[in-house]
Amino acid sequence: MKILVTGAAGFIGMGVARKLLARGDEVVGLDNLNDYYDVRLKEDRLAQLQQASGFRFVRMDVADRAGMAALFERERFDRVVHLAAQAGVRYSLRNPHAYVDSNLVGFVNILEACRHQQVQHLVYASSSSVYGGNTKMPFAERDPVDHPVSLYAATKKANELMAHTYSHLYGLPTTGLRFFTVYGPWGRPDMALFLFTKAILEQRPIDVYNFGEMQRDFTYVDDVVEGVVRVLDRPAQSDPAFDAAAPDPSTSHAPYRVFNIGNRNPVPLLEFIGCIEQALGRQAEKRLLPLQDGDVLATYADTDALQQWVGFLPSTPIAQGIYRFVEWYRGYYRV
């Protein structure tokens, strides 16, 4: 198949593109290489992909309406994995317009292009952040997600609603994937694992929010990539059991699905830090701080629906995943 992967220079995008290439698909990778974080890291990820045959890179912003339409018209993609987005919860408090341009305008451009070129399946990144202020654990796709606590979360919920509209109106199969705190080699420098590892190695204190009283369902990147590709291979379908009188938000009469991809194992933040300390062989100096605006206290994925759909569950233990990240970090930065 010919597959478009947007955000191909990103953390998850690189992994998805690499897996698709390894099995023989033709992959067009798209990214705008913005400077939200170190562009060199993005370029080095791309360099990994460009070693494989079957990969081509296009530098473009998904918010470029004419450019996206022309790309789809020229390439005639079979399927699309849309991972390009303005990421980060805290950054959305300072730069809201970046989220509107990339996550809303850009997503409409993707939907329109998929519609007009009869793409077989659109898989796109949602986020566990859509669960917002929910306190019922574990988070299940059938739960209502109407109380986001950050603009980032609101844009991801909006993406799910926009996708459903196109599935309903135009029969476009769409599947949204709610990622739960993805980590691992080649990870994002704005994420906790990266920040903590860097600070500990530089003998600087780490900021521990809500005084360490937080939990996250950390999910290893290889598990996420496997889930994305399996879902891509099974296009969303109309749910014959869908009941409009008691609608399940994760399914529809239209070819539309939403799934969690998480490790099903919320890890206390201080335990997470302990695994980093063990992998580094160093102790962290912890600066305990209050909860940040936009943060949630805990995340925990119910992944039964994903298992039933594609027969897969993430399973990498947190200590193993952190060890692999630390090994990559030391090698990449030579520390």
PDB file of N, CA and C in Angstrom, residues 217-293:
ATOM      1  N   ASP A 217      -0.487   6.100  33.061  1.00  0.00           N
ATOM      2  CA  ASP A 217      -0.482   4.803  32.394  1.00  0.00           C
ATOM      3  C   ASP A 217       0.567   4.869  31.275  1.00  0.00           C
ATOM      4  N   PHE A 218       1.837   4.776  31.660  1.00  0.00           N
ATOM      5  CA  PHE A 218       2.944   4.907  30.708  1.00  0.00           C
ATOM      6  C   PHE A 218       2.915   3.750  29.708  1.00  0.00           C
ATOM      7  N   THR A 219       3.026   4.087  28.410  1.00  0.00           N
ATOM      8  CA  THR A 219       2.899   3.088  27.353  1.00  0.00           C
ATOM      9  C   THR A 219       4.124   3.156  26.442  1.00  0.00           C
ATOM     10  N   TYR A 220       4.806   2.024  26.308  1.00  0.00           N
ATOM     11  CA  TYR A 220       6.062   1.982  25.552  1.00  0.00           C
ATOM     12  C   TYR A 220       5.796   2.176  24.062  1.00  0.00           C
ATOM     13  N   VAL A 221       6.678   2.909  23.405  1.00  0.00           N
ATOM     14  CA  VAL A 221       6.434   3.335  22.029  1.00  0.00           C
ATOM     15  C   VAL A 221       6.266   2.160  21.063  1.00  0.00           C
ATOM     16  N   ASP A 222       7.032   1.080  21.238  1.00  0.00           N
ATOM     17  CA  ASP A 222       6.896  -0.059  20.321  1.00  0.00           C
ATOM     18  C   ASP A 222       5.508  -0.696  20.432  1.00  0.00           C
ATOM     19  N   ASP A 223       4.944  -0.694  21.630  1.00  0.00           N
ATOM     20  CA  ASP A 223       3.585  -1.199  21.811  1.00  0.00           C
ATOM     21  C   ASP A 223       2.577  -0.308  21.090  1.00  0.00           C
ATOM     22  N   VAL A 224       2.775   0.990  21.200  1.00  0.00           N
ATOM     23  CA  VAL A 224       1.881   1.931  20.530  1.00  0.00           C
ATOM     24  C   VAL A 224       1.953   1.750  19.015  1.00  0.00           C
ATOM     25  N   VAL A 225       3.160   1.640  18.495  1.00  0.00           N
ATOM     26  CA  VAL A 225       3.345   1.463  17.048  1.00  0.00           C
ATOM     27  C   VAL A 225       2.655   0.193  16.560  1.00  0.00           C
ATOM     28  N   GLU A 226       2.816  -0.900  17.296  1.00  0.00           N
ATOM     29  CA  GLU A 226       2.163  -2.146  16.921  1.00  0.00           C
ATOM     30  C   GLU A 226       0.640  -1.968  16.890  1.00  0.00           C
ATOM     31  N   GLY A 227       0.108  -1.280  17.886  1.00  0.00           N
ATOM     32  CA  GLY A 227      -1.321  -1.025  17.923  1.00  0.00           C
ATOM     33  C   GLY A 227      -1.793  -0.184  16.753  1.00  0.00           C
ATOM     34  N   VAL A 228      -1.044   0.856  16.412  1.00  0.00           N
ATOM     35  CA  VAL A 228      -1.415   1.731  15.296  1.00  0.00           C
ATOM     36  C   VAL A 228      -1.481   0.943  13.991  1.00  0.00           C
ATOM     37  N   VAL A 229      -0.468   0.136  13.743  1.00  0.00           N
ATOM     38  CA  VAL A 229      -0.414  -0.591  12.469  1.00  0.00           C
ATOM     39  C   VAL A 229      -1.505  -1.652  12.398  1.00  0.00           C
ATOM     40  N   ARG A 230      -1.754  -2.337  13.498  1.00  0.00           N
ATOM     41  CA  ARG A 230      -2.843  -3.333  13.488  1.00  0.00           C
ATOM     42  C   ARG A 230      -4.193  -2.676  13.231  1.00  0.00           C
ATOM     43  N   VAL A 231      -4.412  -1.523  13.836  1.00  0.00           N
ATOM     44  CA  VAL A 231      -5.673  -0.810  13.618  1.00  0.00           C
ATOM     45  C   VAL A 231      -5.768  -0.311  12.179  1.00  0.00           C
ATOM     46  N   LEU A 232      -4.657   0.179  11.645  1.00  0.00           N
ATOM     47  CA  LEU A 232      -4.643   0.650  10.257  1.00  0.00           C
ATOM     48  C   LEU A 232      -5.087  -0.460   9.305  1.00  0.00           C
ATOM     49  N   ASP A 233      -4.697  -1.687   9.608  1.00  0.00           N
ATOM     50  CA  ASP A 233      -5.002  -2.821   8.743  1.00  0.00           C
ATOM     51  C   ASP A 233      -6.446  -3.296   8.859  1.00  0.00           C
ATOM     52  N   ARG A 234      -7.188  -2.760   9.822  1.00  0.00           N
ATOM     53  CA  ARG A 234      -8.596  -3.138   9.957  1.00  0.00           C
ATOM     54  C   ARG A 234      -9.461  -1.872   9.947  1.00  0.00           C
ATOM     55  N   PRO A 235      -9.877  -1.430   8.782  1.00  0.00           N
ATOM     56  CA  PRO A 235     -10.659  -0.192   8.699  1.00  0.00           C
ATOM     57  C   PRO A 235     -11.920  -0.243   9.550  1.00  0.00           C
ATOM     58  N   ALA A 236     -12.268   0.915  10.090  1.00  0.00           N
ATOM     59  CA  ALA A 236     -13.483   1.034  10.897  1.00  0.00           C
ATOM     60  C   ALA A 236     -14.702   0.642  10.078  1.00  0.00           C
ATOM     61  N   GLN A 237     -15.664   0.054  10.770  1.00  0.00           N
ATOM     62  CA  GLN A 237     -16.902  -0.373  10.129  1.00  0.00           C
ATOM     63  C   GLN A 237     -18.097   0.101  10.953  1.00  0.00           C
ATOM     64  N   SER A 238     -19.232   0.136  10.304  1.00  0.00           N
ATOM     65  CA  SER A 238     -20.472   0.430  11.018  1.00  0.00           C
ATOM     66  C   SER A 238     -20.722  -0.638  12.071  1.00  0.00           C
ATOM     67  N   ASP A 239     -21.166  -0.218  13.254  1.00  0.00           N
ATOM     68  CA  ASP A 239     -21.453  -1.152  14.336  1.00  0.00           C
ATOM     69  C   ASP A 239     -22.928  -1.556  14.265  1.00  0.00           C
ATOM     70  N   PRO A 240     -23.218  -2.816  13.913  1.00  0.00           N
ATOM     71  CA  PRO A 240     -24.623  -3.233  13.780  1.00  0.00           C
ATOM     72  C   PRO A 240     -25.384  -3.190  15.105  1.00  0.00           C
ATOM     73  N   ALA A 241     -24.637  -3.185  16.224  1.00  0.00           N
ATOM     74  CA  ALA A 241     -25.288  -3.148  17.538  1.00  0.00           C
ATOM     75  C   ALA A 241     -25.448  -1.730  18.069  1.00  0.00           C
ATOM     76  N   PHE A 242     -25.049  -0.731  17.284  1.00  0.00           N
ATOM     77  CA  PHE A 242     -25.126   0.654  17.756  1.00  0.00           C
ATOM     78  C   PHE A 242     -26.573   1.045  18.030  1.00  0.00           C
ATOM     79  N   ASP A 243     -26.807   1.614  19.201  1.00  0.00           N
ATOM     80  CA  ASP A 243     -28.152   2.000  19.636  1.00  0.00           C
ATOM     81  C   ASP A 243     -28.214   3.513  19.772  1.00  0.00           C
ATOM     82  N   ALA A 244     -28.869   4.164  18.874  1.00  0.00           N
ATOM     83  CA  ALA A 244     -28.950   5.629  18.891  1.00  0.00           C
ATOM     84  C   ALA A 244     -29.705   6.151  20.100  1.00  0.00           C
ATOM     85  N   ALA A 245     -30.497   5.306  20.741  1.00  0.00           N
ATOM     86  CA  ALA A 245     -31.225   5.734  21.937  1.00  0.00           C
ATOM     87  C   ALA A 245     -30.328   5.739  23.174  1.00  0.00           C
ATOM     88  N   ALA A 246     -29.244   4.986  23.106  1.00  0.00           N
ATOM     89  CA  ALA A 246     -28.256   4.959  24.194  1.00  0.00           C
ATOM     90  C   ALA A 246     -26.878   4.868  23.554  1.00  0.00           C
ATOM     91  N   PRO A 247     -26.443   5.944  22.895  1.00  0.00           N
ATOM     92  CA  PRO A 247     -25.261   5.867  22.038  1.00  0.00           C
ATOM     93  C   PRO A 247     -23.954   5.651  22.802  1.00  0.00           C
ATOM     94  N   ASP A 248     -23.151   4.739  22.285  1.00  0.00           N
ATOM     95  CA  ASP A 248     -21.793   4.501  22.771  1.00  0.00           C
ATOM     96  C   ASP A 248     -20.875   5.452  21.999  1.00  0.00           C
ATOM     97  N   PRO A 249     -20.156   6.361  22.683  1.00  0.00           N
ATOM     98  CA  PRO A 249     -19.338   7.344  21.965  1.00  0.00           C
ATOM     99  C   PRO A 249     -18.208   6.750  21.133  1.00  0.00           C
ATOM    100  N   SER A 250     -17.857   5.489  21.381  1.00  0.00           N
ATOM    101  CA  SER A 250     -16.702   4.911  20.691  1.00  0.00           C
ATOM    102  C   SER A 250     -17.063   4.176  19.405  1.00  0.00           C
ATOM    103  N   THR A 251     -18.345   4.008  19.134  1.00  0.00           N
ATOM    104  CA  THR A 251     -18.775   3.344  17.903  1.00  0.00           C
ATOM    105  C   THR A 251     -19.879   4.175  17.255  1.00  0.00           C
ATOM    106  N   SER A 252     -20.430   3.659  16.146  1.00  0.00           N
ATOM    107  CA  SER A 252     -21.436   4.445  15.431  1.00  0.00           C
ATOM    108  C   SER A 252     -22.131   3.586  14.382  1.00  0.00           C
ATOM    109  N   HIS A 253     -23.214   4.124  13.868  1.00  0.00           N
ATOM    110  CA  HIS A 253     -23.829   3.564  12.664  1.00  0.00           C
ATOM    111  C   HIS A 253     -22.934   3.820  11.460  1.00  0.00           C
ATOM    112  N   ALA A 254     -22.034   4.787  11.576  1.00  0.00           N
ATOM    113  CA  ALA A 254     -21.075   5.126  10.519  1.00  0.00           C
ATOM    114  C   ALA A 254     -19.796   4.308  10.721  1.00  0.00           C
ATOM    115  N   PRO A 255     -18.917   4.235   9.711  1.00  0.00           N
ATOM    116  CA  PRO A 255     -17.650   3.505   9.859  1.00  0.00           C
ATOM    117  C   PRO A 255     -16.653   4.314  10.701  1.00  0.00           C
ATOM    118  N   TYR A 256     -16.829   4.257  12.000  1.00  0.00           N
ATOM    119  CA  TYR A 256     -16.117   5.130  12.937  1.00  0.00           C
ATOM    120  C   TYR A 256     -15.809   4.350  14.201  1.00  0.00           C
ATOM    121  N   ARG A 257     -14.570   4.425  14.681  1.00  0.00           N
ATOM    122  CA  ARG A 257     -14.204   3.803  15.942  1.00  0.00           C
ATOM    123  C   ARG A 257     -13.212   4.688  16.691  1.00  0.00           C
ATOM    124  N   VAL A 258     -13.194   4.525  18.018  1.00  0.00           N
ATOM    125  CA  VAL A 258     -12.215   5.173  18.886  1.00  0.00           C
ATOM    126  C   VAL A 258     -11.692   4.113  19.848  1.00  0.00           C
ATOM    127  N   PHE A 259     -10.372   4.055  20.029  1.00  0.00           N
ATOM    128  CA  PHE A 259      -9.765   3.075  20.928  1.00  0.00           C
ATOM    129  C   PHE A 259      -8.733   3.724  21.844  1.00  0.00           C
ATOM    130  N   ASN A 260      -8.631   3.212  23.056  1.00  0.00           N
ATOM    131  CA  ASN A 260      -7.505   3.522  23.940  1.00  0.00           C
ATOM    132  C   ASN A 260      -6.313   2.655  23.552  1.00  0.00           C
ATOM    133  N   ILE A 261      -5.109   3.240  23.623  1.00  0.00           N
ATOM    134  CA  ILE A 261      -3.882   2.444  23.579  1.00  0.00           C
ATOM    135  C   ILE A 261      -3.077   2.814  24.819  1.00  0.00           C
ATOM    136  N   GLY A 262      -3.140   1.955  25.818  1.00  0.00           N
ATOM    137  CA  GLY A 262      -2.446   2.178  27.081  1.00  0.00           C
ATOM    138  C   GLY A 262      -1.949   0.866  27.650  1.00  0.00           C
ATOM    139  N   ASN A 263      -1.144   0.950  28.681  1.00  0.00           N
ATOM    140  CA  ASN A 263      -0.499  -0.229  29.258  1.00  0.00           C
ATOM    141  C   ASN A 263      -1.357  -0.910  30.319  1.00  0.00           C
ATOM    142  N   ARG A 264      -2.502  -0.315  30.666  1.00  0.00           N
ATOM    143  CA  ARG A 264      -3.428  -0.873  31.674  1.00  0.00           C
ATOM    144  C   ARG A 264      -2.784  -0.995  33.058  1.00  0.00           C
ATOM    145  N   ASN A 265      -1.844  -0.090  33.340  1.00  0.00           N
ATOM    146  CA  ASN A 265      -1.095  -0.216  34.591  1.00  0.00           C
ATOM    147  C   ASN A 265      -0.629   1.166  35.052  1.00  0.00           C
ATOM    148  N   PRO A 266      -1.503   1.918  35.734  1.00  0.00           N
ATOM    149  CA  PRO A 266      -1.084   3.250  36.186  1.00  0.00           C
ATOM    150  C   PRO A 266       0.066   3.157  37.185  1.00  0.00           C
ATOM    151  N   VAL A 267       1.120   3.917  36.926  1.00  0.00           N
ATOM    152  CA  VAL A 267       2.339   3.874  37.741  1.00  0.00           C
ATOM    153  C   VAL A 267       2.441   5.170  38.539  1.00  0.00           C
ATOM    154  N   PRO A 268       2.620   5.085  39.852  1.00  0.00           N
ATOM    155  CA  PRO A 268       2.826   6.304  40.645  1.00  0.00           C
ATOM    156  C   PRO A 268       4.065   7.058  40.162  1.00  0.00           C
ATOM    157  N   LEU A 269       3.978   8.374  40.152  1.00  0.00           N
ATOM    158  CA  LEU A 269       5.071   9.192  39.630  1.00  0.00           C
ATOM    159  C   LEU A 269       6.391   8.928  40.357  1.00  0.00           C
ATOM    160  N   LEU A 270       6.341   8.752  41.670  1.00  0.00           N
ATOM    161  CA  LEU A 270       7.588   8.521  42.414  1.00  0.00           C
ATOM    162  C   LEU A 270       8.187   7.156  42.077  1.00  0.00           C
ATOM    163  N   GLU A 271       7.351   6.176  41.763  1.00  0.00           N
ATOM    164  CA  GLU A 271       7.867   4.872  41.312  1.00  0.00           C
ATOM    165  C   GLU A 271       8.528   5.011  39.941  1.00  0.00           C
ATOM    166  N   PHE A 272       7.912   5.797  39.078  1.00  0.00           N
ATOM    167  CA  PHE A 272       8.468   6.091  37.758  1.00  0.00           C
ATOM    168  C   PHE A 272       9.852   6.719  37.889  1.00  0.00           C
ATOM    169  N   ILE A 273       9.955   7.694  38.780  1.00  0.00           N
ATOM    170  CA  ILE A 273      11.255   8.353  39.006  1.00  0.00           C
ATOM    171  C   ILE A 273      12.263   7.359  39.564  1.00  0.00           C
ATOM    172  N   GLY A 274      11.800   6.468  40.432  1.00  0.00           N
ATOM    173  CA  GLY A 274      12.686   5.448  40.984  1.00  0.00           C
ATOM    174  C   GLY A 274      13.266   4.550  39.901  1.00  0.00           C
ATOM    175  N   CYS A 275      12.470   4.211  38.887  1.00  0.00           N
ATOM    176  CA  CYS A 275      12.969   3.394  37.778  1.00  0.00           C
ATOM    177  C   CYS A 275      14.040   4.145  36.980  1.00  0.00           C
ATOM    178  N   ILE A 276      13.856   5.449  36.815  1.00  0.00           N
ATOM    179  CA  ILE A 276      14.872   6.251  36.122  1.00  0.00           C
ATOM    180  C   ILE A 276      16.162   6.275  36.933  1.00  0.00           C
ATOM    181  N   GLU A 277      16.036   6.489  38.240  1.00  0.00           N
ATOM    182  CA  GLU A 277      17.216   6.509  39.112  1.00  0.00           C
ATOM    183  C   GLU A 277      17.977   5.188  39.028  1.00  0.00           C
ATOM    184  N   GLN A 278      17.240   4.089  39.027  1.00  0.00           N
ATOM    185  CA  GLN A 278      17.875   2.777  38.962  1.00  0.00           C
ATOM    186  C   GLN A 278      18.593   2.583  37.634  1.00  0.00           C
ATOM    187  N   ALA A 279      17.948   2.990  36.535  1.00  0.00           N
ATOM    188  CA  ALA A 279      18.557   2.827  35.212  1.00  0.00           C
ATOM    189  C   ALA A 279      19.801   3.695  35.051  1.00  0.00           C
ATOM    190  N   LEU A 280      19.791   4.872  35.685  1.00  0.00           N
ATOM    191  CA  LEU A 280      20.930   5.791  35.585  1.00  0.00           C
ATOM    192  C   LEU A 280      22.006   5.501  36.621  1.00  0.00           C
ATOM    193  N   GLY A 281      21.627   4.807  37.696  1.00  0.00           N
ATOM    194  CA  GLY A 281      22.573   4.603  38.792  1.00  0.00           C
ATOM    195  C   GLY A 281      22.834   5.880  39.569  1.00  0.00           C
ATOM    196  N   ARG A 282      21.851   6.783  39.588  1.00  0.00           N
ATOM    197  CA  ARG A 282      21.989   8.067  40.282  1.00  0.00           C
ATOM    198  C   ARG A 282      20.677   8.422  40.971  1.00  0.00           C
ATOM    199  N   GLN A 283      20.772   9.190  42.037  1.00  0.00           N
ATOM    200  CA  GLN A 283      19.590   9.662  42.747  1.00  0.00           C
ATOM    201  C   GLN A 283      19.183  11.045  42.238  1.00  0.00           C
ATOM    202  N   ALA A 284      17.884  11.277  42.217  1.00  0.00           N
ATOM    203  CA  ALA A 284      17.374  12.579  41.787  1.00  0.00           C
ATOM    204  C   ALA A 284      17.154  13.484  42.990  1.00  0.00           C
ATOM    205  N   GLU A 285      17.464  14.749  42.803  1.00  0.00           N
ATOM    206  CA  GLU A 285      17.066  15.768  43.785  1.00  0.00           C
ATOM    207  C   GLU A 285      15.686  16.257  43.356  1.00  0.00           C
ATOM    208  N   LYS A 286      14.690  16.077  44.206  1.00  0.00           N
ATOM    209  CA  LYS A 286      13.304  16.345  43.828  1.00  0.00           C
ATOM    210  C   LYS A 286      12.830  17.683  44.387  1.00  0.00           C
ATOM    211  N   ARG A 287      12.245  18.481  43.504  1.00  0.00           N
ATOM    212  CA  ARG A 287      11.650  19.749  43.921  1.00  0.00           C
ATOM    213  C   ARG A 287      10.128  19.561  43.842  1.00  0.00           C
ATOM    214  N   LEU A 288       9.487  19.402  44.999  1.00  0.00           N
ATOM    215  CA  LEU A 288       8.065  19.091  45.053  1.00  0.00           C
ATOM    216  C   LEU A 288       7.231  20.357  44.861  1.00  0.00           C
ATOM    217  N   LEU A 289       6.308  20.312  43.896  1.00  0.00           N
ATOM    218  CA  LEU A 289       5.539  21.492  43.512  1.00  0.00           C
ATOM    219  C   LEU A 289       4.053  21.154  43.421  1.00  0.00           C
ATOM    220  N   PRO A 290       3.183  22.177  43.454  1.00  0.00           N
ATOM    221  CA  PRO A 290       1.732  21.935  43.330  1.00  0.00           C
ATOM    222  C   PRO A 290       1.364  21.448  41.926  1.00  0.00           C
ATOM    223  N   LEU A 291       0.132  20.977  41.793  1.00  0.00           N
ATOM    224  CA  LEU A 291      -0.391  20.538  40.503  1.00  0.00           C
ATOM    225  C   LEU A 291      -0.413  21.712  39.529  1.00  0.00           C
ATOM    226  N   GLN A 292      -0.011  21.455  38.290  1.00  0.00           N
ATOM    227  CA  GLN A 292      -0.009  22.481  37.250  1.00  0.00           C
ATOM    228  C   GLN A 292      -1.381  22.605  36.602  1.00  0.00           C
ATOM    229  N   ASP A 293      -1.715  23.803  36.132  1.00  0.00           N
ATOM    230  CA  ASP A 293      -2.952  23.996  35.380  1.00  0.00           C
ATOM    231  C   ASP A 293      -2.956  23.075  34.162  1.00  0.00           C
TER     232      ASP A 293
END
